[in-house]
Short mmCIF file of C-alpha atoms and ligand atoms in Angstrom, two decimals:
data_model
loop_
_atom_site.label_atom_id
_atom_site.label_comp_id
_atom_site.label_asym_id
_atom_site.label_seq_id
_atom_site.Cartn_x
_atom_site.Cartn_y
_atom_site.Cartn_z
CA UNK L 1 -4.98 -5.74 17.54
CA UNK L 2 -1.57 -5.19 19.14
CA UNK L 3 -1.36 -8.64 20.52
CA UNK L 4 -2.48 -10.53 17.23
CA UNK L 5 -0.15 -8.81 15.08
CA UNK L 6 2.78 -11.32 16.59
CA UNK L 7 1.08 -13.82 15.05
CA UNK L 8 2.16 -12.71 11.43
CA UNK L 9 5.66 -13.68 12.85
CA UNK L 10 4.79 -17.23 12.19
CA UNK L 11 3.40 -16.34 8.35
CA UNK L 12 6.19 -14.18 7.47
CA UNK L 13 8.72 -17.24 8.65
CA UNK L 14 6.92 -19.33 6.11
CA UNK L 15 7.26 -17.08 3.58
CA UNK L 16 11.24 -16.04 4.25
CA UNK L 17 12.39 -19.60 4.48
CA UNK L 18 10.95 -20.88 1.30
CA UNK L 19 13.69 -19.14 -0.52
CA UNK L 20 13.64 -17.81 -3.85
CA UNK L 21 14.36 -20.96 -5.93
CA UNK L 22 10.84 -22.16 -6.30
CA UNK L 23 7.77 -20.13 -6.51
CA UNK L 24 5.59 -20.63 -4.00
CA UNK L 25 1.88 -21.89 -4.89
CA UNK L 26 -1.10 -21.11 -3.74
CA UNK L 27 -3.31 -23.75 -5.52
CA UNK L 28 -6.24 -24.85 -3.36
CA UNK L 29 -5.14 -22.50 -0.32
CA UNK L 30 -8.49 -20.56 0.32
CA UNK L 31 -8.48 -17.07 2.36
CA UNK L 32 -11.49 -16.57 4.74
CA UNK L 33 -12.81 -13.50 6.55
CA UNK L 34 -13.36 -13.95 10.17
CA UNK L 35 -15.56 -12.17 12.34
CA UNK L 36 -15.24 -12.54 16.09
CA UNK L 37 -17.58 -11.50 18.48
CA UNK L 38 -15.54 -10.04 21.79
CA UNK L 39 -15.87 -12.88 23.27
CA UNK L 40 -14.57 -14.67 20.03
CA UNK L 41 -11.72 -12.78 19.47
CA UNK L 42 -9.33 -14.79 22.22
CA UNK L 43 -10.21 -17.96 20.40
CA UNK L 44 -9.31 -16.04 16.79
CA UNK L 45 -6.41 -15.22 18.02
CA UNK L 46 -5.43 -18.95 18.84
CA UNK L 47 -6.50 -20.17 15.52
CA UNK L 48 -4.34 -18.03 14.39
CA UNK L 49 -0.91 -18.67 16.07
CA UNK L 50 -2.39 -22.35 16.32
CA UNK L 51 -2.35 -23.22 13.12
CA UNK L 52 0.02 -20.19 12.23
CA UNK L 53 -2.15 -18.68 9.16
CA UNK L 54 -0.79 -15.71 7.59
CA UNK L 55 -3.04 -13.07 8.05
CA UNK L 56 -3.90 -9.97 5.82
CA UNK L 57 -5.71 -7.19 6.74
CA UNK L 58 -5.94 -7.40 10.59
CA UNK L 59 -8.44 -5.20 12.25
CA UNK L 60 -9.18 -7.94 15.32
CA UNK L 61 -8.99 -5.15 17.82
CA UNK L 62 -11.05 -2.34 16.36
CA UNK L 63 -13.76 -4.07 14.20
CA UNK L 64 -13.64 -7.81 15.20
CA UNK L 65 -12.59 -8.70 11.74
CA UNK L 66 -9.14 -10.25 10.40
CA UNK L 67 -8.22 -11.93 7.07
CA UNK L 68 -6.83 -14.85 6.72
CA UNK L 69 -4.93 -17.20 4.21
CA UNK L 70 -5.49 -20.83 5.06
CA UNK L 71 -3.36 -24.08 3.31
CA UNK L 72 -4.64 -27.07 1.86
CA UNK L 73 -3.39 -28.81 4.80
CA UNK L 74 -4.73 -26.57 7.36
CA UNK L 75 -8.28 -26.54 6.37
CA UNK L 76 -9.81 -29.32 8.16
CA UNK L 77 -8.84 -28.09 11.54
CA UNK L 78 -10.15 -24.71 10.13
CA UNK L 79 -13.12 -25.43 9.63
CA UNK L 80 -13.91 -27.55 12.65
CA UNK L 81 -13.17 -24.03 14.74
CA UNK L 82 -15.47 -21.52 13.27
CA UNK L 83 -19.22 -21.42 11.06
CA UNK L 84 -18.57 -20.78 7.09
CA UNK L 85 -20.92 -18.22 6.15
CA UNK L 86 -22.57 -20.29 3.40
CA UNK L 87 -22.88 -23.49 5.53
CA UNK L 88 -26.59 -24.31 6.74
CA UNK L 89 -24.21 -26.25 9.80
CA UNK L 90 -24.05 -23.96 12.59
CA UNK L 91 -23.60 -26.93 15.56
CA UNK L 92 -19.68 -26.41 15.08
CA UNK L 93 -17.99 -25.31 18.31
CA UNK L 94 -17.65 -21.77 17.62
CA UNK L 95 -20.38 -20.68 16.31
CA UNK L 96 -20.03 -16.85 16.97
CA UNK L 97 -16.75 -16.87 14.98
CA UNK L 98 -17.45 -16.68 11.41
CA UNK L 99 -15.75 -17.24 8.20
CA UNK L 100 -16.72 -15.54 4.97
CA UNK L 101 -15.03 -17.19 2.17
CA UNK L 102 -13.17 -14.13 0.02
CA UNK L 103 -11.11 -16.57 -1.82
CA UNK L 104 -12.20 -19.87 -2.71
CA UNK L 105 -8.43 -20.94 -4.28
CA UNK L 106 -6.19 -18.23 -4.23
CA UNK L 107 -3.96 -19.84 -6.50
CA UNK L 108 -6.84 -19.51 -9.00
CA UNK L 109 -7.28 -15.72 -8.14
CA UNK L 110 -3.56 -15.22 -9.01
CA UNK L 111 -3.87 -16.75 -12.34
CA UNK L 112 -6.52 -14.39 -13.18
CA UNK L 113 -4.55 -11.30 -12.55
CA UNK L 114 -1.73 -12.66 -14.84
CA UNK L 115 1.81 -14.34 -14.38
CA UNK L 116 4.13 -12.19 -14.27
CA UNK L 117 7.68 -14.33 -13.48
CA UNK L 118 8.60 -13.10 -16.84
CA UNK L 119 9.15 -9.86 -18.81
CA UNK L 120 5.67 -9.29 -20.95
CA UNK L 121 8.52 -8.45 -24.23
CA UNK L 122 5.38 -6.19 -25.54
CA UNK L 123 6.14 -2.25 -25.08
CA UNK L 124 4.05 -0.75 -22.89
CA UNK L 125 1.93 1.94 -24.73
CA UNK L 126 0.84 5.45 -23.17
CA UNK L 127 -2.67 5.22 -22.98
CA UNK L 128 -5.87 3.79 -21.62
CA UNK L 129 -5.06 0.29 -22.09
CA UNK L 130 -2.10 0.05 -20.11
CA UNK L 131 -4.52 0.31 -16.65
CA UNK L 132 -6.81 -3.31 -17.87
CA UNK L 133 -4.01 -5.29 -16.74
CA UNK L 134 -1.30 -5.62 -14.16
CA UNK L 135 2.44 -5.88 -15.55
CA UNK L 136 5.53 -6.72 -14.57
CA UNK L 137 8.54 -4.65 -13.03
CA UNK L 138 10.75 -3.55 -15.83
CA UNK L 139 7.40 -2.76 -17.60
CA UNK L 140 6.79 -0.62 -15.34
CA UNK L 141 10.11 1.65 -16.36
CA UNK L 142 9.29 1.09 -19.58
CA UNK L 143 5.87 2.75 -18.97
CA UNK L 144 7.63 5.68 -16.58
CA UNK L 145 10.49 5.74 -19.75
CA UNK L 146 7.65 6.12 -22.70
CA UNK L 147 6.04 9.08 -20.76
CA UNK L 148 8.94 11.25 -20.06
CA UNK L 149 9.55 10.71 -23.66
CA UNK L 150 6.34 11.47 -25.27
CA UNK L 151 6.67 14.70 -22.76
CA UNK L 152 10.54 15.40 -23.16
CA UNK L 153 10.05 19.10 -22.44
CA UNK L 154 8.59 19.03 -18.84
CA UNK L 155 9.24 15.39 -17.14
CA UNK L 156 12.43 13.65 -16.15
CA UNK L 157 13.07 9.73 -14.62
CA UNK L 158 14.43 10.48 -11.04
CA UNK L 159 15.77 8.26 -8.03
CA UNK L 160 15.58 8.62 -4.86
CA UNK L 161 18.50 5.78 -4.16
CA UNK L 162 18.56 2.07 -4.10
CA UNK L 163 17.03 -0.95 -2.82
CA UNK L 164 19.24 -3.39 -0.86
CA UNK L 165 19.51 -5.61 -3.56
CA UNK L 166 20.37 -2.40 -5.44
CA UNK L 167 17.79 -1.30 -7.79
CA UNK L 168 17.42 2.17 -8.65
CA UNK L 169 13.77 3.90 -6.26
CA UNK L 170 12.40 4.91 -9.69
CA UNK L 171 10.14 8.06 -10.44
CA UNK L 172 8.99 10.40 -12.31
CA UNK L 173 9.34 14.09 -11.75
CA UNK L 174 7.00 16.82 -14.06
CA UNK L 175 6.09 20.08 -14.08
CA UNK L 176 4.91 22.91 -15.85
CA UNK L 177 4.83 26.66 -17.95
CA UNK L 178 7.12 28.08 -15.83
CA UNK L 179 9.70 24.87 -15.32
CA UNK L 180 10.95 23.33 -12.31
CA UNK L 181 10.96 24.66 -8.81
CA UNK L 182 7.68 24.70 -8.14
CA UNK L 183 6.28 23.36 -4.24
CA UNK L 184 6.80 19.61 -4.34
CA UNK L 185 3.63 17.00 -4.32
CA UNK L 186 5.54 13.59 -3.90
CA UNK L 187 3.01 10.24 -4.35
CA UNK L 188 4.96 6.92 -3.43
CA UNK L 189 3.50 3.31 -3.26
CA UNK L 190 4.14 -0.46 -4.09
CA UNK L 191 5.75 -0.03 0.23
CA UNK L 192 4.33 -3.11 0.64
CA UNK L 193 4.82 -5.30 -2.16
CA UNK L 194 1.56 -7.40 -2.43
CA UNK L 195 -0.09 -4.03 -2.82
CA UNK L 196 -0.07 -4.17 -6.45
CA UNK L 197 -3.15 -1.86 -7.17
CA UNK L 198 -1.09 0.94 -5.51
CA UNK L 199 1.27 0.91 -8.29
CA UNK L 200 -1.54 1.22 -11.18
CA UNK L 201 -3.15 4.11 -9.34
CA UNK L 202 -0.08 6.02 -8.82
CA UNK L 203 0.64 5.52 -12.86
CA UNK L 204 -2.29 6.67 -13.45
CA UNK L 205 -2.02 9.99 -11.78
CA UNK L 206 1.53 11.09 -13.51
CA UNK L 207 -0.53 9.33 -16.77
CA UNK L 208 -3.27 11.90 -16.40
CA UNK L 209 -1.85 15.17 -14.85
CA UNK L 210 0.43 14.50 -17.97
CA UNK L 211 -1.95 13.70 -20.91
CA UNK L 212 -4.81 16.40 -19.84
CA UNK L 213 -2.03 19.11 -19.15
CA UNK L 214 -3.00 22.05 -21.23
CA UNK L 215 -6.59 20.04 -22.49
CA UNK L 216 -8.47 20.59 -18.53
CA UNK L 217 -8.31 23.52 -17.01
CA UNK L 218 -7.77 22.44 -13.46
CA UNK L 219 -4.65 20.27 -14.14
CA UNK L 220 -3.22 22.13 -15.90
CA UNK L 221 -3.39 25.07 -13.12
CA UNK L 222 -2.29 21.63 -10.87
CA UNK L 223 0.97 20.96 -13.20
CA UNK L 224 1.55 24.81 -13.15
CA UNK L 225 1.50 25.08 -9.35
CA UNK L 226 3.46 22.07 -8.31
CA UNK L 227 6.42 20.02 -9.05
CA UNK L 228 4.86 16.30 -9.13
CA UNK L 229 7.48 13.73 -8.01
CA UNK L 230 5.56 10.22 -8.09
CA UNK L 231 7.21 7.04 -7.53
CA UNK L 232 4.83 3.66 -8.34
CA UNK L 233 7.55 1.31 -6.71
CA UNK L 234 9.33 2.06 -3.62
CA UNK L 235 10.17 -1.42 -2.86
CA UNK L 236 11.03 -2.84 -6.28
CA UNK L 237 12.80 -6.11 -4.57
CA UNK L 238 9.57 -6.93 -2.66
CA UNK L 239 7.62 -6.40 -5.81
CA UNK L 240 9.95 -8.30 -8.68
CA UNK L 241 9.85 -11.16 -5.49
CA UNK L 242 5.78 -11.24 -5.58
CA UNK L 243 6.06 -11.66 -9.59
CA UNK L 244 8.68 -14.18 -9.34
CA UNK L 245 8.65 -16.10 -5.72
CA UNK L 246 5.72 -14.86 -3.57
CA UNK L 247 3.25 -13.51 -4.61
CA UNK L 248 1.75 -12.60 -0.83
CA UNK L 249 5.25 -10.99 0.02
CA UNK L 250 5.31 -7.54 1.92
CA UNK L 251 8.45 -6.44 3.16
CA UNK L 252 11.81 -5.30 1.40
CA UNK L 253 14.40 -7.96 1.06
CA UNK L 254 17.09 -7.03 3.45
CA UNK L 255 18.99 -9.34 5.50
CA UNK L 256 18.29 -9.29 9.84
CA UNK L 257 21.56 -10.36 11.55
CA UNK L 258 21.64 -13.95 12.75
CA UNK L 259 17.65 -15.00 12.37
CA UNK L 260 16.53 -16.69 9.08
CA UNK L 261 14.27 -14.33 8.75
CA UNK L 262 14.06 -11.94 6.15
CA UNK L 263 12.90 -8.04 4.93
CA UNK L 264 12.17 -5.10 6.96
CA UNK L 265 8.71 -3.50 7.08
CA UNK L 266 9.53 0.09 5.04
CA UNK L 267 6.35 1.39 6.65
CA UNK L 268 7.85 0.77 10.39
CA UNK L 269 11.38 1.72 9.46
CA UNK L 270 11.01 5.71 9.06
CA UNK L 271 13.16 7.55 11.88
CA UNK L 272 11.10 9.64 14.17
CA UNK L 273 8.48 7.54 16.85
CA UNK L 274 10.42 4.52 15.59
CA UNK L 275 10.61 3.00 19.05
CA UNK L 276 7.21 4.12 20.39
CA UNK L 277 6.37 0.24 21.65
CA UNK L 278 3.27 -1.12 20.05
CA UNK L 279 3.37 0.24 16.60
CA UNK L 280 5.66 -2.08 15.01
CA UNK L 281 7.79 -5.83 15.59
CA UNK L 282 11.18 -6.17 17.22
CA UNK L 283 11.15 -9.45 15.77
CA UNK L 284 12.77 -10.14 12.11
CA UNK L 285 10.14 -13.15 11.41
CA UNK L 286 6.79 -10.52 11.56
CA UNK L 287 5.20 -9.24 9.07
CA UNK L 288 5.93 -5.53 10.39
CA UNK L 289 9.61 -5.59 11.79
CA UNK L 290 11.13 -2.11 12.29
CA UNK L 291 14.82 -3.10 11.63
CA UNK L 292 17.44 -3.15 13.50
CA UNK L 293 17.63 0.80 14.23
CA UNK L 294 15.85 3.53 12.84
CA UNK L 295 15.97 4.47 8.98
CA UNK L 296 18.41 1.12 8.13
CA UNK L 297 16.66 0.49 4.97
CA UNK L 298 18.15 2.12 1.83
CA UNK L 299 14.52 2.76 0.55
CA UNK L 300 13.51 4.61 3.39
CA UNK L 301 16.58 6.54 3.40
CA UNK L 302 16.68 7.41 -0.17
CA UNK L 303 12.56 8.38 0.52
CA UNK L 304 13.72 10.60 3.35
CA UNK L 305 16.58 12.58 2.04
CA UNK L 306 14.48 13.23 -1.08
CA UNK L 307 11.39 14.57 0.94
CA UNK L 308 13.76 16.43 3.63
CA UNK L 309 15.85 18.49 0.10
CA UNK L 310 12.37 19.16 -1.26
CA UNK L 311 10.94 20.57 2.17
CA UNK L 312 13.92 22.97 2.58
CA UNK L 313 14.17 23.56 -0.68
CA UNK L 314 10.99 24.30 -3.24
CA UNK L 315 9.16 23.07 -0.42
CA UNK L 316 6.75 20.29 0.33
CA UNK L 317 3.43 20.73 -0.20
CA UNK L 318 1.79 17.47 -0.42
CA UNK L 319 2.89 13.87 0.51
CA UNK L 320 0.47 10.64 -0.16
CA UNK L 321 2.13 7.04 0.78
CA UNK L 322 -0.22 4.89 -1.00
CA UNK L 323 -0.66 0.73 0.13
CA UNK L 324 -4.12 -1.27 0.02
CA UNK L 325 -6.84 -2.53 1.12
CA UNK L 326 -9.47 -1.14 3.65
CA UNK L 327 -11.08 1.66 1.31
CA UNK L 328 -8.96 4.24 4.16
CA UNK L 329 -7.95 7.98 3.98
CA UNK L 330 -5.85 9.15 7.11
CA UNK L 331 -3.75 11.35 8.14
CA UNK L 332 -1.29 11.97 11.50
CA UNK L 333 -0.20 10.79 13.71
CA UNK L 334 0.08 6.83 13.33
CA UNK L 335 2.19 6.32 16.36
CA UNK L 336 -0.12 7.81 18.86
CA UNK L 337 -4.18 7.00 19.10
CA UNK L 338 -3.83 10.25 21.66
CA UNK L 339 -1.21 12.92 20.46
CA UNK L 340 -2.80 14.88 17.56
CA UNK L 341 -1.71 16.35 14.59
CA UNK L 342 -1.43 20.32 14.25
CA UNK L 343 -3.92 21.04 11.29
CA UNK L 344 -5.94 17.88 12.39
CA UNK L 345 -9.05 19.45 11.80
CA UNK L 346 -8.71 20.61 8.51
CA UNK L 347 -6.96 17.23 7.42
CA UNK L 348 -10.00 15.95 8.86
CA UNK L 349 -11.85 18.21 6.71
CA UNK L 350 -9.96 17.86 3.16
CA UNK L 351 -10.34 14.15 3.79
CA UNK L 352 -14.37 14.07 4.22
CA UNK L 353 -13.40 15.85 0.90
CA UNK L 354 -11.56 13.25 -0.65
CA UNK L 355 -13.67 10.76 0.45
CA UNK L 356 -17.14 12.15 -0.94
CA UNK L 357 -15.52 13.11 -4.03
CA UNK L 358 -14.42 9.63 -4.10
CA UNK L 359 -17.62 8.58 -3.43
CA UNK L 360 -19.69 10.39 -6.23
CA UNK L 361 -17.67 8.27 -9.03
CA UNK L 362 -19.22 4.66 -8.44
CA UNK L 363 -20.77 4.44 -4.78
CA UNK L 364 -17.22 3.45 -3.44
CA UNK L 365 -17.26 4.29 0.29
CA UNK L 366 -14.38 4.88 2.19
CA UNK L 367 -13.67 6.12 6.26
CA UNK L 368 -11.20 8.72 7.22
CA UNK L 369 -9.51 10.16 10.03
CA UNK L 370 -5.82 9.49 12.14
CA UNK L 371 -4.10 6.54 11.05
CA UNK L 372 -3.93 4.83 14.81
CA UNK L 373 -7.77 5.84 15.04
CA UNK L 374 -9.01 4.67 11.81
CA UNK L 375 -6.74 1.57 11.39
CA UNK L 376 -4.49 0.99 14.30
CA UNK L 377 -0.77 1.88 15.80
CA UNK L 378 1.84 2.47 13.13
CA UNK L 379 5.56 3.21 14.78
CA UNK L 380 8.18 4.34 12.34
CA UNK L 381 5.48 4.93 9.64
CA UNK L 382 6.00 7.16 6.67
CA UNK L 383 3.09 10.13 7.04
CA UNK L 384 4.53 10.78 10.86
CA UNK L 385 7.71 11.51 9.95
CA UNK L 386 7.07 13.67 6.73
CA UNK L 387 4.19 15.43 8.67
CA UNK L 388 6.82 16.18 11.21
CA UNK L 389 10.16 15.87 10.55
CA UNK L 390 10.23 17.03 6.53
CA UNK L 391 7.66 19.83 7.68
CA UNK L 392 5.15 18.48 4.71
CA UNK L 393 2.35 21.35 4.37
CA UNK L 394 -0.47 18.14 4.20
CA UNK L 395 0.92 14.61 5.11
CA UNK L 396 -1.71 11.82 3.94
CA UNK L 397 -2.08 7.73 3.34
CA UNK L 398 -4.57 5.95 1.70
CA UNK L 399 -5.68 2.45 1.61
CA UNK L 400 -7.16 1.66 -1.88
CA UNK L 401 -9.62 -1.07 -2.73
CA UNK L 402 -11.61 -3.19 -1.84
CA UNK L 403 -12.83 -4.27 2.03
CA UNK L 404 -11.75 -7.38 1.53
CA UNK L 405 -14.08 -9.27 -1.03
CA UNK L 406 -10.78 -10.00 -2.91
CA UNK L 407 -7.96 -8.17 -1.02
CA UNK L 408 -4.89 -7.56 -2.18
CA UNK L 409 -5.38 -9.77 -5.10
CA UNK L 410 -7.86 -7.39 -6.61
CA UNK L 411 -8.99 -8.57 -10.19
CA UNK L 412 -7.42 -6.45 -12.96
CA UNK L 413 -11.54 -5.36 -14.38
CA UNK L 414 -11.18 -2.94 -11.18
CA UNK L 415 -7.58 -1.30 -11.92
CA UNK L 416 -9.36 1.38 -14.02
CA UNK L 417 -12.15 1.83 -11.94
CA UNK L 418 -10.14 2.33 -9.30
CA UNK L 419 -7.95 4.91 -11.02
CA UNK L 420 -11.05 6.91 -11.70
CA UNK L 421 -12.42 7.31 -8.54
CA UNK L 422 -9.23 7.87 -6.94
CA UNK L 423 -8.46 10.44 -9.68
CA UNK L 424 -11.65 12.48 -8.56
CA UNK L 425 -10.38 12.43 -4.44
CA UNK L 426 -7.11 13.21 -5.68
CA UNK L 427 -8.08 16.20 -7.81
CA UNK L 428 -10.75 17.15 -5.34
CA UNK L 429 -7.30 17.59 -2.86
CA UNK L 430 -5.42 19.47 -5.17
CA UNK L 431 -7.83 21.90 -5.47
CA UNK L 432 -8.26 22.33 -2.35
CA UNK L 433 -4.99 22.55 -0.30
CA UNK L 434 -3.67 26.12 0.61
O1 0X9 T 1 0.26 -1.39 8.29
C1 0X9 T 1 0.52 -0.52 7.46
O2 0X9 T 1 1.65 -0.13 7.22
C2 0X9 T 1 -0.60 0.11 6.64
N1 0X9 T 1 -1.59 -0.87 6.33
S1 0X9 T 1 -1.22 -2.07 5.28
O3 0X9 T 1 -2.23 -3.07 5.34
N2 0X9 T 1 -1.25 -1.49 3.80
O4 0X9 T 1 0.08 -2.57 5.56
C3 0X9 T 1 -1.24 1.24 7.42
C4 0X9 T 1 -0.27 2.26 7.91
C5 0X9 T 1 -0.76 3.63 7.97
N3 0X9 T 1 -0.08 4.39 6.97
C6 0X9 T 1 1.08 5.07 7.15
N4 0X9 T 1 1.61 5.28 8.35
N5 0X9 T 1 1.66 5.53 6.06
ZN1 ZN T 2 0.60 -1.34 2.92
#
């Protein structure tokens, strides 16, 4: 896994140097799951960097399996390399790599879940129906806006700083009977940008420990107990760039001295085990650069100094960084597949927790355990450093639907669904941490 990650150096130059002027399309590229055999995965790698795909979720090195985005152009010499699952042709010349086709024109996919290159003009409403469809950014502070206003009395808008292009780290801060100053819980996603079922999910939760408050029992003993400080987009430049420019984006947007490559991986940036080699990309063109030094991006040091206040002040009781997909639930510590976490075993345990209560919804299965077990090295990740360094009481991440029939491009019939079931693993947590 370590060694194929440099390959997304090649994808993320694609995507840097096609500027902003023209939105990039993705009409007729398809995006294939391959499965290697070990013997296969030498020659996956070199289809990779070969033909430099971009690759999504890339799991080469513990399950055999990577996913991969492959242009128009590109698809002929594709194809003659590895079997597609539905063809009856298995004579091509590597037969024990095969490719399961997840999207057939991704362009196509993209339509479905909606264009979103301009403001919808339509206010967004609190209720139900905002979670059938994606929308775009300012939408999004509408939606934050229209909830602190329907509950003036125990909500605010908060920031946590800017982006580099200088938006405002928007969120939402509530609480409850007895007013602010309870233990923090702080939920952030939209990192990575493409992961745009993150953001629905964490609107959902401020939606529904809002709307229920003083109707369920349980949440409202959960809005009572904590101070909630949920923030759907912590990389609102990535994510206005995927609804105007990219749609496949990840990183932030910030600028790498001399290279033509652009944006800084938020979820490699955090500084504690920043330089722990393996974990992360010391080159600006990959998919998961660190930066320059340690904590250079404004989001992650807006993140930080919120979560660091919080700890030594009301205290920090929960922290969840949110991205997709892999159906995932991990905890400590990312940089190490060795070190472990203090309270491992009863993250372990509140995570089987999470999981099965996940589970019980629709059938949706998910694994758990440490991030560099369960998924692979992160350096400079976010749940290391609050575990650590803010002194979080329980420090988790999640990787949200699906397992890669559609990826990050998940249609918008499963935003609710997913909402639901992560809902139940949520409240399942909150009940449960001491
Ligand atoms: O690579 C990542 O940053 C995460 N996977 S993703 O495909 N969404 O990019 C996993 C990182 C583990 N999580 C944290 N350290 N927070
Ligand atoms: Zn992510």
């Amino acid at each position: 896994m370590r060694a194929v990650r440099t390959s997304l150096a090649l994808a993320a130059s694609l995507g840097a140097t096609l500027g902003a002027a023209a939105a990039t399309s993705y009409s007729g590229y398809k995006v294939f799951r391959l499965s290697a055999s070990t013997a296969g995965s030498a020659e996956v790698e070199d289809i990779i960097s070969s033909l430099g795909l971009a690759t999504w979720e890339n799991s080469l090195g513990r399950t055999g399996v990577v996913d991969v985005v492959v242009a128009p152009h590109q698809l002929s010499a594709f194809e003659s390399r590895v079997t597609v699952a539905e063809s009856s042709d298995i004579t091509t010349r590597a037969p024990e790599i095969i490719a399961e086709v997840m999207h057939e024109d991704l362009g196509a996919s993209i339509d479905v879940e909606g264009n979103f290159a301009e403001v919808e003009g339509k206010k967004p409403t609190v209720d139900d129906t905002w979670f059938d469809s994606y929308h775009a950014y300012d939408d999004h502070l509408a939606f934050l806006d229209d909830l602190v206003s329907t509950y003036d009395n125990m909500s605010e808008i908060v920031t946590s700083g800017e982006s580099i292009e200088g938006r405002n780290i928007t969120g939402i801060h509530f609480w409850g009977a007895e007013g602010p100053g309870k233990p923090a819980v702080v939920f952030h996603s939209t990192v990575h940008a493409r992961e745009w079922i993150t953001t629905m999910v964490n609107e959902y939760m401020a939606y529904t420990l809002l709307t229920e408050y003083g109707s369920d029992a349980d949440i409202t003993g959960f809005v009572d107990a904590y101070d909630f400080y949920i923030f759907p987009v912590v990389n609102p430049d990535g994510f206005v760039y995927t609804q105007t420019s990219d749609r496949m984006w990840r990183k932030n947007r910030q600028e790498a001295s001399n290279n033509r490559c652009l944006g800084r991986d938020i979820n490699r940036n955090w500084p504690y085990v920043w330089d722990v080699p393996g974990g992360s990309s010391t080159d600006p063109c990959s998919e998961t650069y660190r930066g320059e030094e340690e904590g250079d991006t404004p989001e992650v040091q807006g993140l930080f100094g919120l979560l660091d206040d919080l700890a030594s002040t009301d205290g920090l009781k929960l922290y969840m960084d949110w991205h997709s997909y892999s159906q995932l639930f991990m905890y400590p510590y990312g940089y190490s597949c060795d070190a472990e976490f203090p309270n491992s075993s009863e993250m372990g345990t509140l995570s089987r927790g999470f999981t099965q209560s996940l589970e019980a919804v629709y059938g949706t299965q998910y694994e758990y355990g440490p991030i560099c077990n369960t998924i692979y090295q992160v350096s400079g990740g976010s749940v290391d450093y609050v575990g650590d360094v803010s002194g979080a009481d329980y420090s988790f991440t999640a990787e949200l639907r699906d397992t890669g029939r559609y990826g990050f491009v998940l249609p918008p019939d499963q935003i609710m669904p997913t909402c639901v079931e992560t809902w139940a693993g949520i409240n399942y947590l909150l009940q449960n941490i001491k």
